[in-house]
Coordinates of C-alpha atoms in Angstrom, one line a residue:
Chain A
X348 CA 112.9 94.1 100.2
X349 CA 111.0 97.3 99.7
X350 CA 109.5 98.5 103.0
X351 CA 106.8 100.9 104.0
X352 CA 106.6 101.8 107.7
X353 CA 103.7 103.3 109.6
X354 CA 103.0 103.8 113.2
X355 CA 100.2 101.2 114.0
X356 CA 98.5 103.5 116.5
X357 CA 95.8 103.8 117.5
X358 CA 95.9 107.6 117.0
X359 CA 93.1 109.2 119.0
X360 CA 92.0 112.7 118.2
X361 CA 88.9 114.7 119.3
X362 CA 86.3 115.6 116.7
X363 CA 87.2 118.7 114.8
X364 CA 91.0 118.3 115.4
X365 CA 93.7 117.7 112.8
X366 CA 94.9 114.1 112.5
X367 CA 98.4 113.6 111.3
X368 CA 99.4 110.3 109.8
X369 CA 103.0 109.5 108.8
X370 CA 104.7 107.0 106.5
X371 CA 108.3 106.3 105.6
X372 CA 109.5 104.2 102.7
X373 CA 112.8 102.5 101.7
X374 CA 112.8 102.5 97.9
X375 CA 114.3 105.8 96.6
X376 CA 113.1 104.9 93.1
X377 CA 109.4 105.0 94.0
X378 CA 107.6 107.7 92.1
X379 CA 104.0 107.7 93.4
X380 CA 102.5 107.4 96.8
X381 CA 99.0 106.7 97.9
X382 CA 96.8 106.9 100.9
X383 CA 94.0 104.5 101.3
X384 CA 91.3 104.3 104.0
X385 CA 90.1 100.9 105.1
X386 CA 87.2 100.2 107.3
X387 CA 87.1 96.9 109.2
X388 CA 86.2 94.1 106.8
X389 CA 86.2 96.3 103.8
X390 CA 88.5 97.0 100.9
X391 CA 91.0 99.8 100.6
X392 CA 89.4 103.1 99.4
X393 CA 91.7 105.6 97.7
X394 CA 91.9 109.0 99.4
X395 CA 94.9 110.7 97.9
X396 CA 97.6 110.1 95.3
X397 CA 100.7 112.2 95.2
X398 CA 103.9 112.1 93.1
X399 CA 105.4 115.6 93.4
X400 CA 107.3 116.9 96.4
X401 CA 105.3 119.3 98.5
X402 CA 101.6 119.4 99.4
X403 CA 98.5 118.2 97.6
X404 CA 95.1 119.2 99.0
X405 CA 91.7 117.7 98.4
X406 CA 88.9 118.9 100.7
X407 CA 89.8 118.1 104.3
X408 CA 92.8 116.0 103.3
X409 CA 96.3 117.1 102.6
X410 CA 99.1 114.8 101.5
X411 CA 102.7 115.9 102.0
X412 CA 105.6 114.3 100.2
X413 CA 109.3 114.7 100.9
X414 CA 111.3 112.4 98.6
X415 CA 114.7 113.4 100.0
X416 CA 113.6 112.2 103.4
X417 CA 111.5 109.4 102.0
X418 CA 108.6 110.5 104.0
X419 CA 104.9 111.0 103.1
X420 CA 102.2 112.2 105.4
X421 CA 98.4 112.7 105.5
X422 CA 96.7 115.5 107.4
X423 CA 93.0 115.3 108.0
X424 CA 91.4 118.6 109.0
X425 CA 88.2 118.9 111.0
X426 CA 88.3 115.2 111.8
X427 CA 84.9 113.5 112.1
X428 CA 83.9 110.2 113.8
X429 CA 83.3 108.8 110.3
X430 CA 87.0 109.2 109.6
X431 CA 87.7 106.5 112.2
X432 CA 89.4 103.8 110.2
X433 CA 92.8 102.3 109.3
X434 CA 94.8 104.5 107.0
X435 CA 97.1 102.6 104.6
X436 CA 100.2 104.2 103.0
X437 CA 101.1 102.6 99.7
X438 CA 104.1 103.1 97.6
X439 CA 104.5 102.4 93.9
X440 CA 107.2 99.8 93.2
X441 CA 107.2 99.0 89.5
X442 CA 104.2 96.9 88.7
X443 CA 102.7 96.9 92.1
X444 CA 101.9 98.8 95.3
X445 CA 103.7 98.0 98.5
X446 CA 101.5 98.7 101.6
X447 CA 102.3 99.7 105.1
X448 CA 100.6 97.9 107.9
X449 CA 98.3 100.9 108.5
X450 CA 97.6 103.4 111.2
X451 CA 94.4 103.1 113.2
X452 CA 92.7 106.4 113.6
X453 CA 90.0 107.0 116.2
X454 CA 88.1 110.2 116.2
X455 CA 86.2 110.8 119.5
X456 CA 83.0 112.9 119.5
Chain B
X786 CA 80.7 105.7 89.0
X787 CA 82.6 102.7 87.6
X788 CA 83.8 100.1 90.1
X789 CA 85.6 96.9 90.4
X790 CA 83.4 94.0 91.2
X791 CA 84.3 90.6 92.7
X792 CA 82.4 87.3 93.2
X793 CA 81.8 85.5 95.4
X794 CA 81.9 87.8 98.5
X795 CA 82.6 84.8 100.7
X796 CA 84.0 81.4 99.7
X797 CA 84.3 78.5 102.1
X798 CA 86.3 75.4 100.9
X799 CA 88.0 72.3 102.2
X800 CA 91.7 72.1 102.3
X801 CA 93.0 70.7 99.0
X802 CA 90.1 71.9 96.9
X803 CA 90.4 74.3 94.0
X804 CA 88.8 77.7 94.1
X805 CA 88.4 80.3 91.5
X806 CA 87.9 83.9 92.5
X807 CA 86.4 86.2 89.9
X808 CA 86.8 89.9 89.2
X809 CA 85.4 92.4 86.7
X810 CA 87.8 95.3 86.5
X811 CA 86.7 98.8 85.5
X812 CA 86.0 98.6 81.7
X813 CA 88.6 101.0 80.3
X814 CA 91.4 99.8 82.7
X815 CA 94.3 97.8 81.2
X816 CA 96.3 96.8 84.3
X817 CA 95.0 94.2 86.7
X818 CA 96.2 93.0 90.1
X819 CA 95.4 90.6 92.9
X820 CA 96.3 91.4 96.5
X821 CA 95.5 89.5 99.7
X822 CA 95.1 90.4 103.3
X823 CA 95.3 87.9 106.0
X824 CA 93.2 88.9 109.0
X825 CA 95.0 91.6 111.1
X826 CA 97.9 91.8 108.6
X827 CA 99.0 94.2 105.8
X828 CA 97.8 94.1 102.3
X829 CA 100.2 91.9 100.2
X830 CA 100.8 92.0 96.5
X831 CA 100.2 88.7 94.6
X832 CA 100.4 89.4 90.9
X833 CA 100.0 92.0 88.3
X834 CA 98.7 91.4 84.8
X835 CA 98.8 93.4 81.5
X836 CA 98.3 92.5 77.9
X837 CA 97.3 89.0 78.8
X838 CA 100.6 88.3 80.6
X839 CA 101.8 88.4 84.1
X840 CA 103.9 91.5 84.6
X841 CA 105.1 90.7 88.1
X842 CA 104.4 88.1 90.8
X843 CA 105.4 87.9 94.4
X844 CA 107.0 85.0 96.3
X845 CA 103.5 84.1 97.6
X846 CA 102.3 83.5 94.0
X847 CA 103.7 80.0 93.6
X848 CA 102.7 77.2 91.3
X849 CA 99.4 76.6 93.0
X850 CA 98.2 80.1 91.9
X851 CA 97.3 81.1 88.4
X852 CA 95.5 84.1 86.8
X853 CA 93.5 84.3 83.6
X854 CA 91.5 86.8 81.6
X855 CA 89.2 84.4 79.9
X856 CA 87.2 87.1 78.1
X857 CA 87.1 90.9 77.7
X858 CA 85.7 91.5 81.1
X859 CA 86.6 88.9 83.7
X860 CA 89.9 88.4 85.5
X861 CA 90.2 85.3 87.6
X862 CA 92.5 84.0 90.3
X863 CA 92.7 80.2 90.7
X864 CA 94.1 78.4 93.7
X865 CA 94.6 74.8 92.7
X866 CA 95.0 73.1 96.1
X867 CA 94.0 75.3 98.9
X868 CA 95.9 75.3 102.2
X869 CA 94.8 76.5 105.6
X870 CA 97.1 79.5 105.3
X871 CA 95.4 80.7 102.1
X872 CA 92.5 81.9 104.3
X873 CA 92.4 85.6 103.7
X874 CA 90.6 88.5 102.0
X875 CA 91.5 88.6 98.3
X876 CA 91.3 91.9 96.6
X877 CA 91.2 92.5 92.9
X878 CA 92.4 95.9 91.6
X879 CA 92.7 97.7 88.3
X880 CA 94.2 100.8 86.9
X881 CA 94.3 102.7 83.6
X882 CA 98.1 102.9 83.6
X883 CA 101.0 101.4 85.6
X884 CA 101.1 102.2 89.3
X885 CA 103.6 105.0 88.8
X886 CA 101.2 107.2 86.9
X887 CA 97.7 106.5 88.2
X888 CA 95.6 105.1 91.0
X889 CA 94.6 101.5 91.5
X890 CA 91.0 100.9 92.4
X891 CA 90.1 98.0 94.6
X892 CA 87.1 95.7 94.5
X893 CA 85.2 94.8 97.6
X894 CA 87.1 91.6 98.1
X895 CA 86.4 87.9 98.4
X896 CA 86.8 86.4 101.9
X897 CA 88.3 82.9 101.4
X898 CA 88.0 80.5 104.3
X899 CA 89.8 77.2 104.1
X900 CA 88.7 74.5 106.5

C-alpha cells in the first residue's frame, strides 16, 4: 500500500511569515511529486510539480525534494491570509496520484 | 485558460438509483481520471483511462462503477446502484502525459448525495 503522510495541522503562521509544509512517502519508485491547494468545498488546485532532487521555486512557493529521505516539502514565503487552505501532497504512483490527507494552513493577519 | 469542466455540480439521488457524472477534459489531454473525496477525508483514486481503456482502477472501483468516453470530448463515470457510502465529491482530472511526467488538472467536482 503506497502511503503519503502529512501532518494534519492546523499550522498557524502570522501574515508575512514563512509557512513550511512537509510530506513523506513510502514508494521509492515514485518519480514525480505535486503540491495542491484545496479551499473548503473546492477542487484541488495545482501549485507545484517537482521531480528532481533539490529545490524548485515559483514566485512565493518553493518545493524541496529529497528522494533519499523520501521527503518533499513546500515553503510559502510572505504568507497571506488568502493562503489559508488545506495543502495536499500528491505522489505519482504509475497511472495515478496518491494523496496525503492534507495540512490545514491558517495565516493570521 | 483551458480547464476541466464537470456536470452537474450537485446530484441528489435515492439509494439504488443509477447516476452518471459527466466531465469534459482539457481538449489536448489524453489521460483521464476519476477521484473521489468523502467529506473530511483524503482524495482517493478511482480509475485512470487512456486510449479508450482503463489503465488502472482502485479497489473502490468495483462492478457498480464504469467509465466511458462516448465521444471526442466527454468522459463519464456511471454508478449503477448507488449506496449511502457513495456520497462524496467526485473529481475528474486530465493530463497530457502519464502522471510521472506532467501535472493532472482537476475539474470543480460533482457533489453526490445519496439519500
